[in-house]
PDB file of C-alpha atoms in Angstrom:
ATOM      1  CA  MET A 397       1.596  13.278   0.423  1.00 41.00           C
ATOM      2  CA  ASN A 398      -0.707  12.045   3.140  1.00 41.00           C
ATOM      3  CA  THR A 399       1.103   9.100   4.693  1.00 48.00           C
ATOM      4  CA  ASP A 400      -1.711   8.244   7.103  1.00 54.00           C
ATOM      5  CA  ARG A 401      -4.453   7.463   4.621  1.00 58.00           C
ATOM      6  CA  GLY A 402      -2.744   5.832   1.660  1.00 64.00           C
ATOM      7  CA  VAL A 403      -3.658   8.611  -0.750  1.00 68.00           C
ATOM      8  CA  MET A 404      -1.982  11.690  -2.164  1.00 68.00           C
ATOM      9  CA  LEU A 405      -2.664  14.926  -0.329  1.00 66.00           C
ATOM     10  CA  SER A 406      -3.065  16.881  -3.563  1.00 72.00           C
ATOM     11  CA  ASP A 407      -6.127  15.041  -4.834  1.00 78.00           C
ATOM     12  CA  GLY A 408      -7.017  12.395  -2.227  1.00 76.00           C
ATOM     13  CA  LYS A 409      -6.444   9.553  -4.694  1.00 78.00           C
ATOM     14  CA  SER A 410      -4.208   6.503  -4.606  1.00 75.00           C
ATOM     15  CA  ARG A 411      -1.377   6.238  -7.110  1.00 71.00           C
ATOM     16  CA  PHE A 412      -1.799   2.462  -7.381  1.00 74.00           C
ATOM     17  CA  SER A 413      -4.446   0.255  -8.889  1.00 77.00           C
ATOM     18  CA  ILE A 414      -5.053  -3.274 -10.034  1.00 80.00           C
ATOM     19  CA  LYS A 415      -7.578  -3.968 -12.779  1.00 87.00           C
ATOM     20  CA  GLY A 416      -8.900  -0.431 -12.382  1.00 86.00           C
ATOM     21  CA  LYS A 417      -9.536  -0.642  -8.631  1.00 87.00           C
ATOM     22  CA  PRO A 418      -7.479   1.583  -6.300  1.00 81.00           C
ATOM     23  CA  ILE A 419      -4.910   0.102  -3.927  1.00 75.00           C
ATOM     24  CA  TYR A 420      -4.353   2.270  -0.877  1.00 70.00           C
ATOM     25  CA  HIS A 421      -0.683   2.362  -0.004  1.00 65.00           C
ATOM     26  CA  PHE A 422       0.768   2.518   3.498  1.00 61.00           C
ATOM     27  CA  VAL A 423       3.118   5.248   4.741  1.00 57.00           C
ATOM     28  CA  GLY A 424       3.427   6.785   1.316  1.00 52.00           C
ATOM     29  CA  THR A 425       4.747   3.727  -0.493  1.00 54.00           C
ATOM     30  CA  CYS A 426       3.724   0.386  -1.907  1.00 53.00           C
ATOM     31  CA  THR A 427       6.361  -2.288  -1.443  1.00 57.00           C
ATOM     32  CA  PHE A 428       4.726  -4.918  -3.617  1.00 56.00           C
ATOM     33  CA  SER A 429       5.026  -2.948  -6.843  1.00 60.00           C
ATOM     34  CA  GLU A 430       7.587  -3.742  -9.501  1.00 65.00           C
ATOM     35  CA  TYR A 431       7.859   0.004 -10.169  1.00 67.00           C
ATOM     36  CA  THR A 432       6.501   2.850  -8.101  1.00 67.00           C
ATOM     37  CA  VAL A 433       6.635   6.591  -7.559  1.00 67.00           C
ATOM     38  CA  VAL A 434       7.259   7.763  -4.012  1.00 68.00           C
ATOM     39  CA  HIS A 435       7.829  11.029  -2.238  1.00 69.00           C
ATOM     40  CA  VAL A 436      11.510  11.785  -1.627  1.00 75.00           C
ATOM     41  CA  GLY A 437      10.829  11.804   2.122  1.00 72.00           C
ATOM     42  CA  CYS A 438       9.950   8.106   1.962  1.00 66.00           C
ATOM     43  CA  LEU A 439      13.250   6.998   0.463  1.00 72.00           C
ATOM     44  CA  ALA A 440      16.467   5.722   1.962  1.00 73.00           C
ATOM     45  CA  LYS A 441      19.476   5.261  -0.299  1.00 78.00           C
ATOM     46  CA  ILE A 442      21.245   1.932  -0.029  1.00 81.00           C
ATOM     47  CA  ASN A 443      25.002   1.941  -0.525  1.00 86.00           C
ATOM     48  CA  PRO A 444      25.645   0.357  -3.958  1.00 87.00           C
ATOM     49  CA  ALA A 445      28.425  -1.723  -2.378  1.00 90.00           C
ATOM     50  CA  ALA A 446      25.996  -3.353   0.078  1.00 85.00           C
ATOM     51  CA  PRO A 447      25.203  -6.980  -0.818  1.00 84.00           C
ATOM     52  CA  LEU A 448      21.524  -7.002  -1.726  1.00 77.00           C
ATOM     53  CA  ASP A 449      20.981 -10.444  -0.197  1.00 76.00           C
ATOM     54  CA  LYS A 450      22.017  -8.985   3.187  1.00 74.00           C
ATOM     55  CA  VAL A 451      20.249  -5.603   3.067  1.00 73.00           C
ATOM     56  CA  CYS A 452      17.441  -5.331   5.606  1.00 66.00           C
ATOM     57  CA  ILE A 453      14.416  -3.439   4.282  1.00 63.00           C
ATOM     58  CA  LEU A 454      12.430  -3.085   7.494  1.00 64.00           C
ATOM     59  CA  SER A 455      12.269   0.693   7.589  1.00 65.00           C
ATOM     60  CA  CYS A 456      12.045   2.055  11.106  1.00 74.00           C
ATOM     61  CA  GLY A 457      10.334  -1.031  12.547  1.00 79.00           C
ATOM     62  CA  ILE A 458      13.338  -2.291  14.478  1.00 83.00           C
ATOM     63  CA  SER A 459      14.381   1.025  15.984  1.00 84.00           C
ATOM     64  CA  THR A 460      10.771   1.927  16.784  1.00 87.00           C
ATOM     65  CA  GLY A 461       9.851  -1.285  18.619  1.00 90.00           C
ATOM     66  CA  LEU A 462      13.185  -1.808  20.354  1.00 92.00           C
ATOM     67  CA  GLY A 463      13.595   1.862  21.233  1.00 91.00           C
ATOM     68  CA  ALA A 464      10.052   2.318  22.537  1.00 91.00           C
ATOM     69  CA  THR A 465      10.344  -0.732  24.755  1.00 94.00           C
ATOM     70  CA  LEU A 466      13.787   0.035  26.156  1.00 94.00           C
ATOM     71  CA  ASN A 467      13.426   3.827  26.392  1.00 93.00           C
ATOM     72  CA  VAL A 468       9.742   4.371  27.162  1.00 92.00           C
ATOM     73  CA  ALA A 469       8.143   1.209  28.566  1.00 92.00           C
ATOM     74  CA  LYS A 470      11.399   0.305  30.397  1.00 94.00           C
ATOM     75  CA  PRO A 471      10.486  -3.192  31.600  1.00 95.00           C
ATOM     76  CA  THR A 472      12.518  -4.292  34.588  1.00 96.00           C
ATOM     77  CA  LYS A 473      14.367  -7.556  35.103  1.00 97.00           C
ATOM     78  CA  GLY A 474      11.893 -10.300  35.997  1.00 97.00           C
ATOM     79  CA  SER A 475       8.828  -8.353  34.832  1.00 96.00           C
ATOM     80  CA  THR A 476       5.940  -9.525  32.669  1.00 96.00           C
ATOM     81  CA  VAL A 477       5.294  -7.741  29.369  1.00 96.00           C
ATOM     82  CA  ALA A 478       2.409  -8.086  26.900  1.00 95.00           C
ATOM     83  CA  ILE A 479       3.166  -7.303  23.252  1.00 95.00           C
ATOM     84  CA  PHE A 480       0.050  -6.617  21.152  1.00 93.00           C
ATOM     85  CA  GLY A 481       0.676  -7.658  17.555  1.00 92.00           C
ATOM     86  CA  LEU A 482       3.550  -9.741  16.221  1.00 93.00           C
ATOM     87  CA  GLY A 483       4.689  -7.805  13.154  1.00 89.00           C
ATOM     88  CA  VAL A 484       8.100  -6.199  12.644  1.00 87.00           C
ATOM     89  CA  VAL A 485       7.652  -3.434  15.238  1.00 90.00           C
ATOM     90  CA  SER A 486       6.195  -5.912  17.747  1.00 93.00           C
ATOM     91  CA  LEU A 487       9.015  -8.416  17.305  1.00 94.00           C
ATOM     92  CA  ALA A 488      11.514  -5.631  17.936  1.00 94.00           C
ATOM     93  CA  ALA A 489       9.490  -4.639  21.019  1.00 95.00           C
ATOM     94  CA  ALA A 490       9.659  -8.241  22.256  1.00 97.00           C
ATOM     95  CA  GLU A 491      13.416  -8.237  21.680  1.00 96.00           C
ATOM     96  CA  GLY A 492      13.628  -5.046  23.739  1.00 96.00           C
ATOM     97  CA  ALA A 493      11.694  -6.680  26.575  1.00 97.00           C
ATOM     98  CA  ARG A 494      14.007  -9.711  26.398  1.00 97.00           C
ATOM     99  CA  ILE A 495      17.124  -7.520  26.458  1.00 97.00           C
ATOM    100  CA  ALA A 496      15.723  -5.656  29.485  1.00 97.00           C
ATOM    101  CA  GLY A 497      15.344  -8.978  31.310  1.00 97.00           C
ATOM    102  CA  ALA A 498      11.586  -9.494  31.236  1.00 97.00           C
ATOM    103  CA  TRP A 499      10.729 -12.927  32.589  1.00 95.00           C
ATOM    104  CA  ARG A 500       7.446 -13.411  30.732  1.00 97.00           C
ATOM    105  CA  ILE A 501       6.731 -11.904  27.335  1.00 98.00           C
ATOM    106  CA  ILE A 502       3.200 -12.595  26.159  1.00 97.00           C
ATOM    107  CA  GLY A 503       2.624 -12.143  22.436  1.00 97.00           C
ATOM    108  CA  VAL A 504      -0.951 -11.305  21.454  1.00 95.00           C
ATOM    109  CA  ASP A 505      -1.913 -11.709  17.794  1.00 95.00           C
ATOM    110  CA  LEU A 506      -4.831 -12.896  15.670  1.00 93.00           C
ATOM    111  CA  ASN A 507      -2.504 -14.803  13.336  1.00 92.00           C
ATOM    112  CA  ALA A 508      -1.240 -17.981  15.008  1.00 91.00           C
ATOM    113  CA  LYS A 509       1.314 -18.458  12.204  1.00 92.00           C
ATOM    114  CA  ARG A 510       3.360 -15.620  13.722  1.00 93.00           C
ATOM    115  CA  PHE A 511       3.911 -17.377  17.033  1.00 93.00           C
ATOM    116  CA  ASP A 512       6.846 -19.609  16.021  1.00 93.00           C
ATOM    117  CA  GLN A 513       8.815 -16.675  14.615  1.00 93.00           C
ATOM    118  CA  ALA A 514       8.086 -14.611  17.732  1.00 96.00           C
ATOM    119  CA  LYS A 515       9.889 -17.149  19.949  1.00 96.00           C
ATOM    120  CA  LYS A 516      13.144 -16.138  18.274  1.00 94.00           C
ATOM    121  CA  PHE A 517      12.622 -12.595  19.569  1.00 95.00           C
ATOM    122  CA  GLY A 518      11.911 -13.524  23.178  1.00 96.00           C
ATOM    123  CA  VAL A 519       8.159 -14.154  23.269  1.00 98.00           C
ATOM    124  CA  THR A 520       7.578 -16.862  25.877  1.00 97.00           C
ATOM    125  CA  GLU A 521       3.789 -17.266  25.663  1.00 97.00           C
ATOM    126  CA  PHE A 522       1.119 -16.659  23.057  1.00 96.00           C
ATOM    127  CA  MET A 523      -2.466 -15.608  23.148  1.00 95.00           C
ATOM    128  CA  ASN A 524      -4.813 -15.472  20.194  1.00 95.00           C
ATOM    129  CA  PRO A 525      -7.888 -13.404  21.122  1.00 93.00           C
ATOM    130  CA  LYS A 526      -9.993 -15.366  18.594  1.00 93.00           C
ATOM    131  CA  GLU A 527      -9.523 -18.495  20.698  1.00 95.00           C
ATOM    132  CA  HIS A 528     -11.255 -16.996  23.743  1.00 95.00           C
ATOM    133  CA  ASP A 529     -14.828 -15.998  24.430  1.00 95.00           C
ATOM    134  CA  LYS A 530     -13.877 -13.146  26.756  1.00 93.00           C
ATOM    135  CA  PRO A 531     -11.981  -9.903  26.228  1.00 91.00           C
ATOM    136  CA  VAL A 532      -8.222 -10.226  25.788  1.00 90.00           C
ATOM    137  CA  GLN A 533      -7.523  -8.122  28.874  1.00 90.00           C
ATOM    138  CA  LYS A 534      -9.467 -10.573  31.046  1.00 91.00           C
ATOM    139  CA  VAL A 535      -7.567 -13.531  29.588  1.00 93.00           C
ATOM    140  CA  ILE A 536      -4.259 -11.782  30.282  1.00 93.00           C
ATOM    141  CA  ALA A 537      -5.389 -10.941  33.823  1.00 91.00           C
ATOM    142  CA  GLU A 538      -6.100 -14.631  34.415  1.00 92.00           C
ATOM    143  CA  MET A 539      -2.812 -15.748  32.835  1.00 92.00           C
ATOM    144  CA  THR A 540      -0.819 -13.344  35.000  1.00 93.00           C
ATOM    145  CA  HIS A 541      -2.946 -13.355  38.165  1.00 91.00           C
ATOM    146  CA  GLY A 542      -3.762  -9.672  37.874  1.00 89.00           C
ATOM    147  CA  GLY A 543      -2.001  -8.073  34.923  1.00 90.00           C
ATOM    148  CA  VAL A 544       1.322  -7.373  33.265  1.00 93.00           C
ATOM    149  CA  HIS A 545       3.957  -4.862  34.384  1.00 94.00           C
ATOM    150  CA  ARG A 546       4.294  -3.294  30.933  1.00 93.00           C
ATOM    151  CA  SER A 547       2.205  -3.426  27.791  1.00 92.00           C
ATOM    152  CA  VAL A 548       3.369  -2.474  24.296  1.00 92.00           C
ATOM    153  CA  GLU A 549       0.696  -2.042  21.628  1.00 90.00           C
ATOM    154  CA  CYS A 550       1.985  -2.247  18.061  1.00 88.00           C
ATOM    155  CA  THR A 551      -1.126  -2.858  15.972  1.00 84.00           C
ATOM    156  CA  GLY A 552      -2.562   0.643  15.792  1.00 76.00           C
ATOM    157  CA  SER A 553      -5.981  -0.755  16.708  1.00 76.00           C
ATOM    158  CA  VAL A 554      -7.920   1.404  19.159  1.00 76.00           C
ATOM    159  CA  ASN A 555      -9.461  -1.705  20.738  1.00 79.00           C
ATOM    160  CA  ALA A 556      -6.012  -3.260  21.189  1.00 77.00           C
ATOM    161  CA  MET A 557      -4.784  -0.030  22.797  1.00 78.00           C
ATOM    162  CA  ILE A 558      -7.651  -0.099  25.275  1.00 78.00           C
ATOM    163  CA  SER A 559      -6.978  -3.759  26.056  1.00 75.00           C
ATOM    164  CA  ALA A 560      -3.266  -3.041  26.506  1.00 73.00           C
ATOM    165  CA  PHE A 561      -3.997  -0.307  29.066  1.00 72.00           C
ATOM    166  CA  GLU A 562      -6.665  -2.178  31.006  1.00 71.00           C
ATOM    167  CA  ARG A 563      -4.420  -4.985  32.248  1.00 57.00           C
ATOM    168  CA  VAL A 564      -1.183  -3.282  33.077  1.00 62.00           C
ATOM    169  CA  HIS A 565       0.013  -2.834  36.680  1.00 54.00           C
ATOM    170  CA  ASP A 566       1.866   0.417  35.943  1.00 48.00           C
ATOM    171  CA  VAL A 567       0.691   3.379  33.914  1.00 38.00           C
ATOM    172  CA  THR A 568       3.902   3.656  31.889  1.00 39.00           C
ATOM    173  CA  SER A 569       2.663   1.557  28.970  1.00 41.00           C
ATOM    174  CA  CYS A 570       3.936   2.425  25.525  1.00 46.00           C
ATOM    175  CA  GLU A 571       1.480   2.572  22.639  1.00 47.00           C
ATOM    176  CA  LEU A 572       2.912   2.567  19.131  1.00 45.00           C
ATOM    177  CA  LEU A 573       0.946   3.608  16.078  1.00 38.00           C
TER     178      LEU A 573
END
């Protein structure tokens, strides 16, 4: 199985469709299907005794974002961190920055609806690139009077990765794909 492209490695086709049109799955699975077939490597067994209303189905998003921020980016107490994207991995990255003692955590996302939820994970300021007529890195440079101490990119967008690197004071940024 090719988990990067949403198709099967054997024939390059998706296993999902709607009204005859292919749906390209992500990371070898499709979580919005009532029934699905997945590769055994994409499964995690849930203890049958676990209460289903309490089971967290977030895959590796929490450990990836939190771990990358605490173990790789290593923001220091009082530092400023930019988090690119505000999905599951990004929210965990923000939580990692908060735990590390970052003073300012700037969440960058195109979807303003994510901002309220991000506050719960430590994001202190928000920036929507669509609301500015200049590149995001220039806006962040102005907001921070020069740049952030650490930058964590969680969108997988090449342009976001470039922006994340261009306005960081240190070269120890952590890019997540």
